[in-house]
mmCIF file of C-alpha atoms in Angstrom:
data_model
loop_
_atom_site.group_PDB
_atom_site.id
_atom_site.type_symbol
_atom_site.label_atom_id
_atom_site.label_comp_id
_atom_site.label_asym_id
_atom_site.label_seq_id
_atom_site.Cartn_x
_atom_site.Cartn_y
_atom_site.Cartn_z
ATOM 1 C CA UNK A 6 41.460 -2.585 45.360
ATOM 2 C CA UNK A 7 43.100 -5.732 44.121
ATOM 3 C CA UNK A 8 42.944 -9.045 46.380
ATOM 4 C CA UNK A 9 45.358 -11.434 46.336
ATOM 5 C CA UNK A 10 44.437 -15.396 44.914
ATOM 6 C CA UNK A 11 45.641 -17.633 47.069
ATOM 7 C CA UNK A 12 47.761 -20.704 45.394
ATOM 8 C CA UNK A 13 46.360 -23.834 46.135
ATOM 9 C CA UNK A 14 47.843 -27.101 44.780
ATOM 10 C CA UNK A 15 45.949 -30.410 43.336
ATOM 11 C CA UNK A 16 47.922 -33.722 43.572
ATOM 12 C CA UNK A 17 47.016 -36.341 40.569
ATOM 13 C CA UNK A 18 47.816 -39.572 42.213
ATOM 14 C CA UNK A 19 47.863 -42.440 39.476
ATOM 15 C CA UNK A 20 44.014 -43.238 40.091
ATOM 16 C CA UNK A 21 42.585 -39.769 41.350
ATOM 17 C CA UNK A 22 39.142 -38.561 39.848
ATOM 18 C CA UNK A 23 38.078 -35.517 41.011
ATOM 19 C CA UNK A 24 41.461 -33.490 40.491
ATOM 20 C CA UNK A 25 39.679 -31.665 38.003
ATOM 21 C CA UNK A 26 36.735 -31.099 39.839
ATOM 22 C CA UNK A 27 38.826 -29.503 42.841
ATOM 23 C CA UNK A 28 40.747 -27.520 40.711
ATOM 24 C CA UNK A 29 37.193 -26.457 39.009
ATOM 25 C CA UNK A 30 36.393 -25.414 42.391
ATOM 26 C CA UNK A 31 38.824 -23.335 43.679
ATOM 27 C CA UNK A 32 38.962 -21.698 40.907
ATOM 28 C CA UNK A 33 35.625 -20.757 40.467
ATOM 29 C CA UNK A 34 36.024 -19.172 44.536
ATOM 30 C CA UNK A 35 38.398 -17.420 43.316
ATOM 31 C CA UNK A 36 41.465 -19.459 44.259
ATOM 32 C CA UNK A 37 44.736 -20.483 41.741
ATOM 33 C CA UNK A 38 44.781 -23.855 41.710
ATOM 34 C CA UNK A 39 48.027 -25.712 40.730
ATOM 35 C CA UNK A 40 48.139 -29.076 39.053
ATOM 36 C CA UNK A 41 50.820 -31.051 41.661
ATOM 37 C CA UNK A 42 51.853 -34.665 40.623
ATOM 38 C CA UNK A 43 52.747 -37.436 42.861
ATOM 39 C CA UNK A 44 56.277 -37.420 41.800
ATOM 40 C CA UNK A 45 56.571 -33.722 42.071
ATOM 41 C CA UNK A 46 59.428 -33.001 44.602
ATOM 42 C CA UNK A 47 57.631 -30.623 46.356
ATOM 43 C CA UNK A 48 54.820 -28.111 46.330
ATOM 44 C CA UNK A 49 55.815 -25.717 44.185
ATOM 45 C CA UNK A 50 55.097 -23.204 46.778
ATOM 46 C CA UNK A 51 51.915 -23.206 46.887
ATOM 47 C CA UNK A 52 49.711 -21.827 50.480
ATOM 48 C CA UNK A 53 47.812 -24.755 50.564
ATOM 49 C CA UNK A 54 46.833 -27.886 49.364
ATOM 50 C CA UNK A 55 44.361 -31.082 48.102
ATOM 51 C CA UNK A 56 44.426 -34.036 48.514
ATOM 52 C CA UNK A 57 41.854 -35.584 46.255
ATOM 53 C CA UNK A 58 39.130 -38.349 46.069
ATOM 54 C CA UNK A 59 39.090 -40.912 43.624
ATOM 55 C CA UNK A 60 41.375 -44.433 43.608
ATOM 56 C CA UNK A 61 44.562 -43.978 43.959
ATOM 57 C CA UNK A 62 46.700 -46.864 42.854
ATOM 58 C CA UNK A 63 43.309 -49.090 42.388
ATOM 59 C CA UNK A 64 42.940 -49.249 46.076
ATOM 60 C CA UNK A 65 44.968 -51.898 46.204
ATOM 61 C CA UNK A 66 46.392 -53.307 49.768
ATOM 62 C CA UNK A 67 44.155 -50.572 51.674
ATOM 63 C CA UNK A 68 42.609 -47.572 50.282
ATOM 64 C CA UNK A 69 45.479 -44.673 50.383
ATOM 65 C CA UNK A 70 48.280 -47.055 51.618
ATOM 66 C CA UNK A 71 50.536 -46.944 48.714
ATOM 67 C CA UNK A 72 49.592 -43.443 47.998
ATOM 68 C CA UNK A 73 50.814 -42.690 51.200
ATOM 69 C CA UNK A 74 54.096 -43.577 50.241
ATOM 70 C CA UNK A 75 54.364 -41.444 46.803
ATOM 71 C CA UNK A 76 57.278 -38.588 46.720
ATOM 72 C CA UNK A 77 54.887 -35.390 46.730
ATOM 73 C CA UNK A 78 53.981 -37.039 50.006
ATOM 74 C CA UNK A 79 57.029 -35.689 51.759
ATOM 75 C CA UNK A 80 56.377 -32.076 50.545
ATOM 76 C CA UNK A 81 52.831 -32.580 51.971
ATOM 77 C CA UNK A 82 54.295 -33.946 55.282
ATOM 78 C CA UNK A 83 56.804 -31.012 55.773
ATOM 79 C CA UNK A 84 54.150 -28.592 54.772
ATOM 80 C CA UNK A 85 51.930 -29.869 57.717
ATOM 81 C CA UNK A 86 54.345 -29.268 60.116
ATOM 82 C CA UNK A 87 55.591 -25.854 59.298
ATOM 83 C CA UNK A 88 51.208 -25.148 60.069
ATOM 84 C CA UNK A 89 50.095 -25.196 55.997
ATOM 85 C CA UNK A 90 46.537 -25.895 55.341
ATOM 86 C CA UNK A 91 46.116 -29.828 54.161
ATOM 87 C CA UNK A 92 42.874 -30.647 52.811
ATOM 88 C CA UNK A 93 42.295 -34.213 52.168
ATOM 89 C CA UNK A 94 38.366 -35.342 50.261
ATOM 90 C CA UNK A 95 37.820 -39.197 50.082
ATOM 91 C CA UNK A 96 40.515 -40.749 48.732
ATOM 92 C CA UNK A 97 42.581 -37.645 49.766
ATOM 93 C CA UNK A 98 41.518 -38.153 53.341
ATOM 94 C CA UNK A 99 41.838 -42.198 53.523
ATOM 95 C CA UNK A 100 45.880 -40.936 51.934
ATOM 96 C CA UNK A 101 46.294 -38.698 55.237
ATOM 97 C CA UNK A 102 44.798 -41.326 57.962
ATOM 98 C CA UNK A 103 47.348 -43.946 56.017
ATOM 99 C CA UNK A 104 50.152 -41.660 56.451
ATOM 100 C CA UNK A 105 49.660 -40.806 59.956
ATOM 101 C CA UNK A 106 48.832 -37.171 59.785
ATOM 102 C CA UNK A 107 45.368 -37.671 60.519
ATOM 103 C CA UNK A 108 44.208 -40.645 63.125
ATOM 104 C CA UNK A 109 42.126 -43.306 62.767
ATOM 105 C CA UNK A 110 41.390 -45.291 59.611
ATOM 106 C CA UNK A 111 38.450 -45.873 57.097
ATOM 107 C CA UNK A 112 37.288 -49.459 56.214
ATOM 108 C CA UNK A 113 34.527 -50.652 53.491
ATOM 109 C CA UNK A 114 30.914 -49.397 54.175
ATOM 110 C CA UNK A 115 29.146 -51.114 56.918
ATOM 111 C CA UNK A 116 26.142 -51.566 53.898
ATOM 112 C CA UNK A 117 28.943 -52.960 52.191
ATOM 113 C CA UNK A 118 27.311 -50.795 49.203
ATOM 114 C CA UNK A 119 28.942 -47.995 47.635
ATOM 115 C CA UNK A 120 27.050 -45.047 48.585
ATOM 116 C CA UNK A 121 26.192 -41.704 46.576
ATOM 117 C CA UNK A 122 24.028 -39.350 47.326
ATOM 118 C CA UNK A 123 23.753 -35.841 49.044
ATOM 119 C CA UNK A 124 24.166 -36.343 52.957
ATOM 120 C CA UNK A 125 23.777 -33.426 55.641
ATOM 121 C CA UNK A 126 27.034 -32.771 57.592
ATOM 122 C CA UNK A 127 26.835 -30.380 60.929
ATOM 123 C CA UNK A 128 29.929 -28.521 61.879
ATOM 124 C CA UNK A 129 31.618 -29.594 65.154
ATOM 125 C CA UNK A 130 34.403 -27.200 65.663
ATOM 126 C CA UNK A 131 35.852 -24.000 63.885
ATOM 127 C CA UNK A 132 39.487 -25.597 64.615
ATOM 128 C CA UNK A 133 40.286 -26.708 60.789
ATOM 129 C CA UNK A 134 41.341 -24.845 57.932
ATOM 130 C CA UNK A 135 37.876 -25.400 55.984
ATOM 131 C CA UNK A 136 35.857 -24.449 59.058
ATOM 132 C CA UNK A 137 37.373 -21.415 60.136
ATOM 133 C CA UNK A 138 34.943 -19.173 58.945
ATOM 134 C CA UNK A 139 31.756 -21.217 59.786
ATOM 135 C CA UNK A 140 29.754 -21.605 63.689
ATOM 136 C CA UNK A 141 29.616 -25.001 65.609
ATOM 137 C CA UNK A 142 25.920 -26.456 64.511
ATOM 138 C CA UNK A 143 26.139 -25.716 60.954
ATOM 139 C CA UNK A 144 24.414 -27.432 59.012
ATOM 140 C CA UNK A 145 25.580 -28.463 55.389
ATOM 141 C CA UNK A 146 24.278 -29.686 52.167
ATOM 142 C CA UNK A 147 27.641 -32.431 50.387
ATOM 143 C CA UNK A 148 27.463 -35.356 48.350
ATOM 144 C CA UNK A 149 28.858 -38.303 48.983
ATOM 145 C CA UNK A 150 30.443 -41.037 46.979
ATOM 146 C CA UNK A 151 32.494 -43.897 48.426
ATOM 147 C CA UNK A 152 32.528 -47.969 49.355
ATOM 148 C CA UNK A 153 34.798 -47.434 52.119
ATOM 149 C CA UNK A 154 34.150 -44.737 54.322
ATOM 150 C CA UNK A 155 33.723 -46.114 57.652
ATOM 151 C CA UNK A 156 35.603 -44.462 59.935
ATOM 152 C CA UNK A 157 37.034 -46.468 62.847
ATOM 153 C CA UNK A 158 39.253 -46.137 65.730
ATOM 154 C CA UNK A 159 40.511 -47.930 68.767
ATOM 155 C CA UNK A 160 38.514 -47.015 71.640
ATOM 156 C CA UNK A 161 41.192 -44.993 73.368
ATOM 157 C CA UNK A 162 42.064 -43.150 70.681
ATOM 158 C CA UNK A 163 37.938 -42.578 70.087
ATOM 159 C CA UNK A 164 37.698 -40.894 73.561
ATOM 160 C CA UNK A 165 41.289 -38.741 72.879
ATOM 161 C CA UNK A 166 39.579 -37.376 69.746
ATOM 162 C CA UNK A 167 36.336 -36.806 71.207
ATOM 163 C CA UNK A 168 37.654 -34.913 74.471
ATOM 164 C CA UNK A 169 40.672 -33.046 72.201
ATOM 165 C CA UNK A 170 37.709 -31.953 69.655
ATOM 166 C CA UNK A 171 38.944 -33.339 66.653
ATOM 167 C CA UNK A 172 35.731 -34.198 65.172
ATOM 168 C CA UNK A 173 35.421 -31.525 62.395
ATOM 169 C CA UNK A 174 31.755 -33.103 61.182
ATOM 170 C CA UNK A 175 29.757 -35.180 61.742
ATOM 171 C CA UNK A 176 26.599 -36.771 59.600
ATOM 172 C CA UNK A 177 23.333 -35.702 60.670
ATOM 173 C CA UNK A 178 19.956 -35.055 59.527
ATOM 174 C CA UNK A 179 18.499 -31.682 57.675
ATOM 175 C CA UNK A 180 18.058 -30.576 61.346
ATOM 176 C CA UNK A 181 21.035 -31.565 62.864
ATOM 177 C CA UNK A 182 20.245 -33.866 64.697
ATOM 178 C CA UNK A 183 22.777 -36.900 65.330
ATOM 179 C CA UNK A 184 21.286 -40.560 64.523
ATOM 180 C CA UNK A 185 22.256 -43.981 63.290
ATOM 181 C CA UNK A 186 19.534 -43.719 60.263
ATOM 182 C CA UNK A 187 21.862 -40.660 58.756
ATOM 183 C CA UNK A 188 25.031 -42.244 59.121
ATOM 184 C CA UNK A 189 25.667 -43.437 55.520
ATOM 185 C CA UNK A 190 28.667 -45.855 56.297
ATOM 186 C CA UNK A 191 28.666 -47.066 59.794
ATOM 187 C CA UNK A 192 31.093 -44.742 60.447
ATOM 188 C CA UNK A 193 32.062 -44.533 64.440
ATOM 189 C CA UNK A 194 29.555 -41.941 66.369
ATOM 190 C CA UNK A 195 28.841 -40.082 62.611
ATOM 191 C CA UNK A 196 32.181 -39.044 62.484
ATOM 192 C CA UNK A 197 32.536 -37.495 58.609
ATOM 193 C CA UNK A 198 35.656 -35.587 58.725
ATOM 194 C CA UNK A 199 38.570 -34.770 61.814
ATOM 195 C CA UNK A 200 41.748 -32.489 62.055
ATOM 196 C CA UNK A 201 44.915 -32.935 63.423
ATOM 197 C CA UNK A 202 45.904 -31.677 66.766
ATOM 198 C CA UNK A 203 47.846 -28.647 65.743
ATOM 199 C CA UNK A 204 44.300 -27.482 63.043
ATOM 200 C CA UNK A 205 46.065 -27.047 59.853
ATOM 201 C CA UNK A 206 45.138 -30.579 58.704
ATOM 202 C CA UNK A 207 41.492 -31.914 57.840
ATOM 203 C CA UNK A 208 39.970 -34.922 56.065
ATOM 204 C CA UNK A 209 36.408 -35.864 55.355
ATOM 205 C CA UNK A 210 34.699 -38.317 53.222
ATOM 206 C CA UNK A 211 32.120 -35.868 51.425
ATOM 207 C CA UNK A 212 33.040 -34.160 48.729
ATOM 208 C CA UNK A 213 32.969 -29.851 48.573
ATOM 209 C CA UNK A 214 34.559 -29.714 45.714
ATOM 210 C CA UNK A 215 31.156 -31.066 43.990
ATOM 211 C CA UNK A 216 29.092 -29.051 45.927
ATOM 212 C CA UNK A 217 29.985 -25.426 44.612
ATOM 213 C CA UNK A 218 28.084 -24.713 41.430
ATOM 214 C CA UNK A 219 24.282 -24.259 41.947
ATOM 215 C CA UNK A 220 23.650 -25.690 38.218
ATOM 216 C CA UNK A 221 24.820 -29.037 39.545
ATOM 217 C CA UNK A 222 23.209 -29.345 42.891
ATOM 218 C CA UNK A 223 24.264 -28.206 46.498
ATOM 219 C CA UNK A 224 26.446 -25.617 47.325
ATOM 220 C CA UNK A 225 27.275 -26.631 50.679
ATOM 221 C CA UNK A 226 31.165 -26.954 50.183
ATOM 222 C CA UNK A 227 31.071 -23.280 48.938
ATOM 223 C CA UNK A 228 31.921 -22.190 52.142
ATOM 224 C CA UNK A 229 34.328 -24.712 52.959
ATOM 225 C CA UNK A 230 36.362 -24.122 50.198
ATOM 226 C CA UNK A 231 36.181 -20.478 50.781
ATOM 227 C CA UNK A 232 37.684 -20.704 54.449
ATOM 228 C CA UNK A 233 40.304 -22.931 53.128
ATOM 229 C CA UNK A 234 40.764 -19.738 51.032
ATOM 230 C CA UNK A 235 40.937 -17.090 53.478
ATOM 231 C CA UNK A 236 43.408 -19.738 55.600
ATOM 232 C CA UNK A 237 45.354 -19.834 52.619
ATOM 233 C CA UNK A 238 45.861 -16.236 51.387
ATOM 234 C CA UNK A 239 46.695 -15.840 55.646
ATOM 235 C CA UNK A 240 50.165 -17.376 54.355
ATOM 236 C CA UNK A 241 51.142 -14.956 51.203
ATOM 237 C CA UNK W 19 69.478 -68.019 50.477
ATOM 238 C CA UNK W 20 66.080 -67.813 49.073
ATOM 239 C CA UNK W 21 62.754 -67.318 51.498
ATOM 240 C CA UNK W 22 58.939 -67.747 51.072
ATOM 241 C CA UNK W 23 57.529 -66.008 53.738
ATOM 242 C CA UNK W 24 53.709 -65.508 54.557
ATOM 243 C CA UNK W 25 51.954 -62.698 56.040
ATOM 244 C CA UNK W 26 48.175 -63.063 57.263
ATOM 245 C CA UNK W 27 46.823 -59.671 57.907
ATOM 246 C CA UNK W 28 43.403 -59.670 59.594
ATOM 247 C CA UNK W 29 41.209 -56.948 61.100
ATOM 248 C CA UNK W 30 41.706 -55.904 65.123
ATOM 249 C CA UNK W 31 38.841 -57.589 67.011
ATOM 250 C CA UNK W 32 36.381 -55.041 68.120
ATOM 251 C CA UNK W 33 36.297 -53.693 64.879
ATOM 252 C CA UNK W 34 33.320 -54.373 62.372
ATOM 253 C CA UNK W 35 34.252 -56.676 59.297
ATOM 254 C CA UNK W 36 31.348 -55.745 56.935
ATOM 255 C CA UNK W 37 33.148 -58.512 54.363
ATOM 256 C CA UNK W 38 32.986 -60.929 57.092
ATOM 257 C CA UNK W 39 29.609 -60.684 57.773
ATOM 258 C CA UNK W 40 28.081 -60.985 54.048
ATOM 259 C CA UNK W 41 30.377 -64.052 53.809
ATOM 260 C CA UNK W 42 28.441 -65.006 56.739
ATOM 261 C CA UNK W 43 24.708 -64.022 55.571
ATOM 262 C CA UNK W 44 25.805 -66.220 52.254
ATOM 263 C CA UNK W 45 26.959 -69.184 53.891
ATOM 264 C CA UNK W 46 23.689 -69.391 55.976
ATOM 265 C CA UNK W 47 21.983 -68.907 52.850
ATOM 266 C CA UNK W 48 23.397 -71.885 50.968
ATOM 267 C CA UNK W 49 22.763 -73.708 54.437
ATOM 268 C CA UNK W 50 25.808 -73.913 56.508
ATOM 269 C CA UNK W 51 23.192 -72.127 59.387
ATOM 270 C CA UNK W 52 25.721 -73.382 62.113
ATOM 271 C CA UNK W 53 28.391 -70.697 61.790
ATOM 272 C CA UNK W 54 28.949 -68.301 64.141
ATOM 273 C CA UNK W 55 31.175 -65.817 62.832
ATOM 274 C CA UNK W 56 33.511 -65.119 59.494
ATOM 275 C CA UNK W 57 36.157 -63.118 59.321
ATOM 276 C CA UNK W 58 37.553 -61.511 56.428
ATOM 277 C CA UNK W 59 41.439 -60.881 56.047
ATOM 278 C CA UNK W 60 44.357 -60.830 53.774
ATOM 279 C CA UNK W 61 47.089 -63.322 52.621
ATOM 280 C CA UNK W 62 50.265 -62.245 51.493
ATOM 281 C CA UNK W 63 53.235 -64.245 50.078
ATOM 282 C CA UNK W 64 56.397 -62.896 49.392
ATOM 283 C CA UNK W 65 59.779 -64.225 47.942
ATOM 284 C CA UNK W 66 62.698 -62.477 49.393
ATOM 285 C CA UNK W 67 66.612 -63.020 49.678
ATOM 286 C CA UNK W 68 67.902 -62.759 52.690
ATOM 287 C CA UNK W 69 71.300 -64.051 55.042
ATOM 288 C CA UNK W 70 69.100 -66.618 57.077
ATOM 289 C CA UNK W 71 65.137 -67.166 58.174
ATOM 290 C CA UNK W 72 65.320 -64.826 60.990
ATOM 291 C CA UNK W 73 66.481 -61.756 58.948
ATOM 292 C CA UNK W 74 64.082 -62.658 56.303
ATOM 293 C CA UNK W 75 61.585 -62.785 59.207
ATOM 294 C CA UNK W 76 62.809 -59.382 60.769
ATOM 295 C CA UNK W 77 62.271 -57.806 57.626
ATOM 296 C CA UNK W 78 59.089 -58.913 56.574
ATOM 297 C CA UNK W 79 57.724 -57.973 60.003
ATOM 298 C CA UNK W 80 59.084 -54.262 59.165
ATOM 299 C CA UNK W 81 57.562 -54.392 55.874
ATOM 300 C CA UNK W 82 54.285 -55.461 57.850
ATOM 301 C CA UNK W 83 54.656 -52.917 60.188
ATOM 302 C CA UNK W 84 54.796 -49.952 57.875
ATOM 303 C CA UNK W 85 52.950 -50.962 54.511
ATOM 304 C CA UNK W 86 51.511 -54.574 54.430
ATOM 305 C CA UNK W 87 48.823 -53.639 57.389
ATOM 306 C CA UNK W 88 47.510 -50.625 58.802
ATOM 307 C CA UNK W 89 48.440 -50.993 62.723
ATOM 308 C CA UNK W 90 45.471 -48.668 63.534
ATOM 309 C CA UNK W 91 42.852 -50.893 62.426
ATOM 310 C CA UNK W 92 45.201 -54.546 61.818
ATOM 311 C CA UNK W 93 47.082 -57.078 63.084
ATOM 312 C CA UNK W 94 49.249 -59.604 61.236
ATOM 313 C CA UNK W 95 51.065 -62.674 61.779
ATOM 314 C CA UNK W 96 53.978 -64.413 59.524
ATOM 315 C CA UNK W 97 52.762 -67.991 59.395
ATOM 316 C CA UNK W 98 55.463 -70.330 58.305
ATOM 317 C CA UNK W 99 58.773 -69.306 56.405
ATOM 318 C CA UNK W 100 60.228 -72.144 53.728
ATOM 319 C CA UNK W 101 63.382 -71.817 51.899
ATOM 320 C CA UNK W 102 62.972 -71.302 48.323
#
């Protein structure tokens, strides 16, 4: 019996840094991953795709706001509406806030440190491409690595996202439980990743794709990466 | 005609302004203990051409609008325009 691999692209942005490691990753669960560049036209038909951390363009203006504005961008926007699975890590996910397909936006650290180190993250809803296969109240094992990962949002749109269950994850400690001394960043009510509305697009600030090979410390984006898998081979 | 028009982009109120406050923290340090808040924000000057100062205006509030700030989390203002 022969499976299929499901094609997932990488985007390079001038300034990304953990391309590589995301294309590391899916490959070692079992994905094809497939180099995209930011002038690419479009997505080479790939059944999803990543969006990845690092610093685009320096960071310049705002983190991800010149990204936001690179060609492969419009191949990314069109595959979000016809329902493709978007996956955006770090700098990835700051690029998909900027552009409008996720909501809210991520400012420097409240520390104002950069922070890196291996956070817990529970599992609010099963409503994202890279949750599908895991339970509400999961608890998992990511590192993180970024100065400006405080999420934010106006107050209105805080309560929309709350009530419409966009939170995807949220920081928390090895138990699960939600407090202000496990919240790395300052970010609003823990909030470490969301969706869109429609579930086919997700962003968080940890990084899975560093957190799949058991020689190099936690495995807890192993099964992250292996929904966005299963969501992806849905589409060949 | 030739325009030098000024953009000040500043966080929404509400919102934390972790650069703010350190500015704030260090100021106190060196002594100034008699300031209340700082806030941290962004100045941008830009040389365009344009028919007169309203279109160059127009524009540069566009420009604000979808790259210079981030409406979710910013506001700006265009402080005074000089010809060139």
């Amino acid at each position: 019996m022969t499976f299929g691999r499901p094609r997932v692209g990488v985007i390079t942005f001038p300034g990304s840094l953990d391309d590589r490691d995301a294309i590391r990753a899916v490959d070692m669960m079992g994905g094809e991953p497939v180099p995209l560049w930011h002038a690419d036209d479009d997505l080479h038909g790939v059944d999803a795709v990543i969006l990845p951390g690092g610093f685009s363009y320096g960071d310049y203006l705002r983190t991800g706001a010149i990204a936001r504005f690179a060609r492969v961008m419009d191949g990314v926007r069109a595959f979000a509406e016809h329902g493709g699975p978007v996956l955006g890590i770090c700098n990835g996910f700051q690029v998909l806030c900027e552009s409008g397909l996720l909501p809210g936006a991520l400012i420097r650290n409240r520390s104002l440190r950069f922070v890196c180190r291996e956070v817990h993250l529970r599992v609010e809803t099963t409503q994202s491409p890279i949750t599908a296969d895991l339970t509400p109240g999961e608890v998992l094992d990511i590192p993180v690595k970024h100065g400006e990962g405080q999420y934010v949002s106006a107050a209105d749109d805080l309560a929309r996202l709350e009530a419409e269950g966009l939170v995807v994850f949220r920081y928390c400690a090895p138990d699960g439980t939600i407090d202000e001394s496990h919240n790395p960043n300052g970010s609003m009510n823990g909030i470490a990743g969301v969706r869109n509305t429609a579930g086919n697009v997700v962003g968080l600030m940890p990084h899975p794709e560093h957190a799949v090979d058991p020689d190099v410390g936690a495995t807890g984006g192993q099964p992250l990466l292996a929904s966005l898998l299963t969501q992806a081979l849905a589409r060949t | 005609m030739t325009f030098v028009v000024e953009v000040l982009v500043t966080l929404k109120a509400g919102l934390s302004d972790p650069q703010g406050k350190a500015v704030e923290g260090a100021l106190s340090t060196l002594g100034w203990s008699n300031v209340r808040e700082v806030n941290v924000g962004k100045h941008i000057r830009l040389v365009l051409d344009a028919d007169d100062e309203p279109a160059a205006r127009a524009q540069v509030g566009e420009m604000a609008t979808r790259l210079l700030s981030n409406p979710v989390i910013e506001d700006f203002r265009i402080l005074e325009t000089e010809e060139a």
